[in-house]
Amino acid sequence: MDIIFLHDFKAKTLIGIYPWERIVPQTIRIDLEIALPTSRACQSDNIADALDYALIVEKINEILATHHFSLLEALAEHIAQTVLTEFQSPWIKVSVAKLGIIRGVKKLGVRIERTSNAISDIRSHMSVVKS
């Protein structure tokens, strides 16, 4: 399996459960490891056969600008599902951390791993929860 990675991506966003977190942007750090749908790019040396890092970063910036998440877990899940579906990745690992939010703690966060097979499982679970 071929994996691309994006480490130490930092951005400011509104995230959290406390009232102040809905108005004060916080710095978060995102790390991604994304499995390539195929290994063709290794032989072809053509971006059409690879995942475009810039498009992935653009999509994450769009998510951060247009959504408010209460939990890091929900943000990580949203990023994972977006990459799995929009970029046809078979597997992803997403880490999201808040930086310097608690005195004495450099960062705190969550790490999740998802596969494209899990998408239908999650969607069916979400429809059951909504009912």
PDB file of C-alpha atoms in Angstrom:
ATOM      1  CA  MET A   1       0.000   0.000   0.000  1.00  0.00           C
ATOM      2  CA  ASP A   2       1.323   3.436  -0.954  1.00  0.00           C
ATOM      3  CA  ILE A   3       0.649   6.220   1.527  1.00  0.00           C
ATOM      4  CA  ILE A   4       1.017   9.966   1.224  1.00  0.00           C
ATOM      5  CA  PHE A   5       1.253  12.076   4.338  1.00  0.00           C
ATOM      6  CA  LEU A   6       0.529  15.622   5.355  1.00  0.00           C
ATOM      7  CA  HIS A   7       2.017  16.469   8.747  1.00  0.00           C
ATOM      8  CA  ASP A   8       1.909  19.541  10.939  1.00  0.00           C
ATOM      9  CA  PHE A   9      -0.829  21.361   9.031  1.00  0.00           C
ATOM     10  CA  LYS A  10      -1.863  24.233  11.314  1.00  0.00           C
ATOM     11  CA  ALA A  11      -4.968  26.354  11.024  1.00  0.00           C
ATOM     12  CA  LYS A  12      -7.220  28.525  13.145  1.00  0.00           C
ATOM     13  CA  THR A  13     -10.832  27.474  13.447  1.00  0.00           C
ATOM     14  CA  LEU A  14     -13.837  27.652  15.724  1.00  0.00           C
ATOM     15  CA  ILE A  15     -14.117  24.368  17.584  1.00  0.00           C
ATOM     16  CA  GLY A  16     -15.322  23.370  21.010  1.00  0.00           C
ATOM     17  CA  ILE A  17     -18.208  23.025  23.419  1.00  0.00           C
ATOM     18  CA  TYR A  18     -17.722  26.143  25.535  1.00  0.00           C
ATOM     19  CA  PRO A  19     -19.388  29.458  24.601  1.00  0.00           C
ATOM     20  CA  TRP A  20     -16.033  31.229  24.172  1.00  0.00           C
ATOM     21  CA  GLU A  21     -14.929  28.507  21.734  1.00  0.00           C
ATOM     22  CA  ARG A  22     -17.757  29.519  19.402  1.00  0.00           C
ATOM     23  CA  ILE A  23     -16.288  33.019  18.989  1.00  0.00           C
ATOM     24  CA  VAL A  24     -12.526  32.686  19.585  1.00  0.00           C
ATOM     25  CA  PRO A  25     -10.625  30.779  16.879  1.00  0.00           C
ATOM     26  CA  GLN A  26      -8.176  28.179  18.180  1.00  0.00           C
ATOM     27  CA  THR A  27      -5.065  26.815  16.538  1.00  0.00           C
ATOM     28  CA  ILE A  28      -5.362  23.166  15.617  1.00  0.00           C
ATOM     29  CA  ARG A  29      -2.857  20.782  14.102  1.00  0.00           C
ATOM     30  CA  ILE A  30      -3.878  18.158  11.575  1.00  0.00           C
ATOM     31  CA  ASP A  31      -1.806  15.167  10.468  1.00  0.00           C
ATOM     32  CA  LEU A  32      -2.989  12.870   7.693  1.00  0.00           C
ATOM     33  CA  GLU A  33      -1.797   9.585   6.273  1.00  0.00           C
ATOM     34  CA  ILE A  34      -3.749   8.661   3.161  1.00  0.00           C
ATOM     35  CA  ALA A  35      -3.538   5.430   1.196  1.00  0.00           C
ATOM     36  CA  LEU A  36      -3.401   5.890  -2.547  1.00  0.00           C
ATOM     37  CA  PRO A  37      -6.175   4.209  -4.528  1.00  0.00           C
ATOM     38  CA  THR A  38      -3.529   2.675  -6.832  1.00  0.00           C
ATOM     39  CA  SER A  39       0.254   2.628  -7.177  1.00  0.00           C
ATOM     40  CA  ARG A  40       0.140   3.830 -10.810  1.00  0.00           C
ATOM     41  CA  ALA A  41       1.727   7.184  -9.939  1.00  0.00           C
ATOM     42  CA  CYS A  42       4.957   5.405  -8.986  1.00  0.00           C
ATOM     43  CA  GLN A  43       5.378   4.203 -12.564  1.00  0.00           C
ATOM     44  CA  SER A  44       3.654   6.947 -14.552  1.00  0.00           C
ATOM     45  CA  ASP A  45       5.076   9.987 -12.721  1.00  0.00           C
ATOM     46  CA  ASN A  46       1.783  11.685 -13.587  1.00  0.00           C
ATOM     47  CA  ILE A  47      -0.286  13.735 -11.122  1.00  0.00           C
ATOM     48  CA  ALA A  48      -3.456  12.329 -12.723  1.00  0.00           C
ATOM     49  CA  ASP A  49      -2.530   8.972 -11.155  1.00  0.00           C
ATOM     50  CA  ALA A  50      -1.857  10.428  -7.695  1.00  0.00           C
ATOM     51  CA  LEU A  51      -3.665  12.351  -4.991  1.00  0.00           C
ATOM     52  CA  ASP A  52      -3.066  16.075  -5.321  1.00  0.00           C
ATOM     53  CA  TYR A  53      -1.845  17.373  -1.940  1.00  0.00           C
ATOM     54  CA  ALA A  54      -2.953  20.908  -2.774  1.00  0.00           C
ATOM     55  CA  LEU A  55      -6.540  19.798  -3.427  1.00  0.00           C
ATOM     56  CA  ILE A  56      -6.626  17.926  -0.122  1.00  0.00           C
ATOM     57  CA  VAL A  57      -5.370  20.982   1.783  1.00  0.00           C
ATOM     58  CA  GLU A  58      -7.889  23.165  -0.061  1.00  0.00           C
ATOM     59  CA  LYS A  59     -10.710  20.808   0.942  1.00  0.00           C
ATOM     60  CA  ILE A  60      -9.621  20.820   4.606  1.00  0.00           C
ATOM     61  CA  ASN A  61      -9.477  24.626   4.605  1.00  0.00           C
ATOM     62  CA  GLU A  62     -12.991  24.681   3.145  1.00  0.00           C
ATOM     63  CA  ILE A  63     -14.255  22.350   5.891  1.00  0.00           C
ATOM     64  CA  LEU A  64     -12.645  24.487   8.607  1.00  0.00           C
ATOM     65  CA  ALA A  65     -14.123  27.690   7.155  1.00  0.00           C
ATOM     66  CA  THR A  66     -17.672  26.418   6.691  1.00  0.00           C
ATOM     67  CA  HIS A  67     -18.315  24.109   9.658  1.00  0.00           C
ATOM     68  CA  HIS A  68     -18.292  24.392  13.436  1.00  0.00           C
ATOM     69  CA  PHE A  69     -17.547  21.201  15.314  1.00  0.00           C
ATOM     70  CA  SER A  70     -18.013  20.741  19.031  1.00  0.00           C
ATOM     71  CA  LEU A  71     -15.570  17.837  19.253  1.00  0.00           C
ATOM     72  CA  LEU A  72     -12.207  17.059  17.693  1.00  0.00           C
ATOM     73  CA  GLU A  73     -13.570  13.567  17.090  1.00  0.00           C
ATOM     74  CA  ALA A  74     -16.327  14.936  14.846  1.00  0.00           C
ATOM     75  CA  LEU A  75     -13.876  17.081  12.869  1.00  0.00           C
ATOM     76  CA  ALA A  76     -11.524  14.123  12.392  1.00  0.00           C
ATOM     77  CA  GLU A  77     -14.426  11.942  11.227  1.00  0.00           C
ATOM     78  CA  HIS A  78     -15.626  14.581   8.771  1.00  0.00           C
ATOM     79  CA  ILE A  79     -12.147  14.953   7.285  1.00  0.00           C
ATOM     80  CA  ALA A  80     -11.754  11.175   7.047  1.00  0.00           C
ATOM     81  CA  GLN A  81     -15.089  10.626   5.309  1.00  0.00           C
ATOM     82  CA  THR A  82     -14.466  13.521   2.915  1.00  0.00           C
ATOM     83  CA  VAL A  83     -11.071  12.188   1.830  1.00  0.00           C
ATOM     84  CA  LEU A  84     -12.336   8.613   1.537  1.00  0.00           C
ATOM     85  CA  THR A  85     -15.262   9.603  -0.666  1.00  0.00           C
ATOM     86  CA  GLU A  86     -13.998  12.584  -2.663  1.00  0.00           C
ATOM     87  CA  PHE A  87     -10.474  11.293  -3.273  1.00  0.00           C
ATOM     88  CA  GLN A  88     -11.330   7.556  -3.437  1.00  0.00           C
ATOM     89  CA  SER A  89      -8.759   6.622  -0.823  1.00  0.00           C
ATOM     90  CA  PRO A  90      -9.115   3.099   0.602  1.00  0.00           C
ATOM     91  CA  TRP A  91      -7.680   4.048   4.034  1.00  0.00           C
ATOM     92  CA  ILE A  92      -6.894   7.153   6.078  1.00  0.00           C
ATOM     93  CA  LYS A  93      -5.439   8.039   9.454  1.00  0.00           C
ATOM     94  CA  VAL A  94      -6.403  11.478  10.785  1.00  0.00           C
ATOM     95  CA  SER A  95      -4.962  13.192  13.850  1.00  0.00           C
ATOM     96  CA  VAL A  96      -6.437  16.472  15.070  1.00  0.00           C
ATOM     97  CA  ALA A  97      -5.047  18.335  18.067  1.00  0.00           C
ATOM     98  CA  LYS A  98      -5.673  21.587  19.883  1.00  0.00           C
ATOM     99  CA  LEU A  99      -2.459  23.389  20.732  1.00  0.00           C
ATOM    100  CA  GLY A 100      -1.781  24.959  24.126  1.00  0.00           C
ATOM    101  CA  ILE A 101      -5.399  24.783  25.247  1.00  0.00           C
ATOM    102  CA  ILE A 102      -4.647  23.456  28.752  1.00  0.00           C
ATOM    103  CA  ARG A 103      -1.846  24.837  30.873  1.00  0.00           C
ATOM    104  CA  GLY A 104       1.108  22.466  30.895  1.00  0.00           C
ATOM    105  CA  VAL A 105      -0.158  20.447  27.913  1.00  0.00           C
ATOM    106  CA  LYS A 106       1.518  21.175  24.573  1.00  0.00           C
ATOM    107  CA  LYS A 107      -1.236  19.528  22.539  1.00  0.00           C
ATOM    108  CA  LEU A 108      -4.217  17.280  23.051  1.00  0.00           C
ATOM    109  CA  GLY A 109      -6.235  15.527  20.451  1.00  0.00           C
ATOM    110  CA  VAL A 110      -7.616  12.468  18.759  1.00  0.00           C
ATOM    111  CA  ARG A 111      -6.379  10.001  16.143  1.00  0.00           C
ATOM    112  CA  ILE A 112      -8.733   7.894  14.051  1.00  0.00           C
ATOM    113  CA  GLU A 113      -8.288   5.364  11.246  1.00  0.00           C
ATOM    114  CA  ARG A 114     -10.959   4.619   8.691  1.00  0.00           C
ATOM    115  CA  THR A 115     -11.315   2.474   5.595  1.00  0.00           C
ATOM    116  CA  SER A 116     -13.580   3.054   2.627  1.00  0.00           C
ATOM    117  CA  ASN A 117     -15.466  -0.129   3.610  1.00  0.00           C
ATOM    118  CA  ALA A 118     -16.463   1.576   6.848  1.00  0.00           C
ATOM    119  CA  ILE A 119     -18.283   4.398   5.054  1.00  0.00           C
ATOM    120  CA  SER A 120     -21.488   2.447   4.486  1.00  0.00           C
ATOM    121  CA  ASP A 121     -21.336   1.112   8.058  1.00  0.00           C
ATOM    122  CA  ILE A 122     -21.060   4.654   9.465  1.00  0.00           C
ATOM    123  CA  ARG A 123     -23.833   6.015   7.241  1.00  0.00           C
ATOM    124  CA  SER A 124     -26.198   3.201   8.216  1.00  0.00           C
ATOM    125  CA  HIS A 125     -25.370   3.745  11.904  1.00  0.00           C
ATOM    126  CA  MET A 126     -25.975   7.490  11.559  1.00  0.00           C
ATOM    127  CA  SER A 127     -29.391   6.905   9.982  1.00  0.00           C
ATOM    128  CA  VAL A 128     -30.316   4.625  12.897  1.00  0.00           C
ATOM    129  CA  VAL A 129     -29.180   7.248  15.428  1.00  0.00           C
ATOM    130  CA  LYS A 130     -31.197  10.003  13.687  1.00  0.00           C
ATOM    131  CA  SER A 131     -34.404   7.951  13.778  1.00  0.00           C
TER     132      SER A 131
END
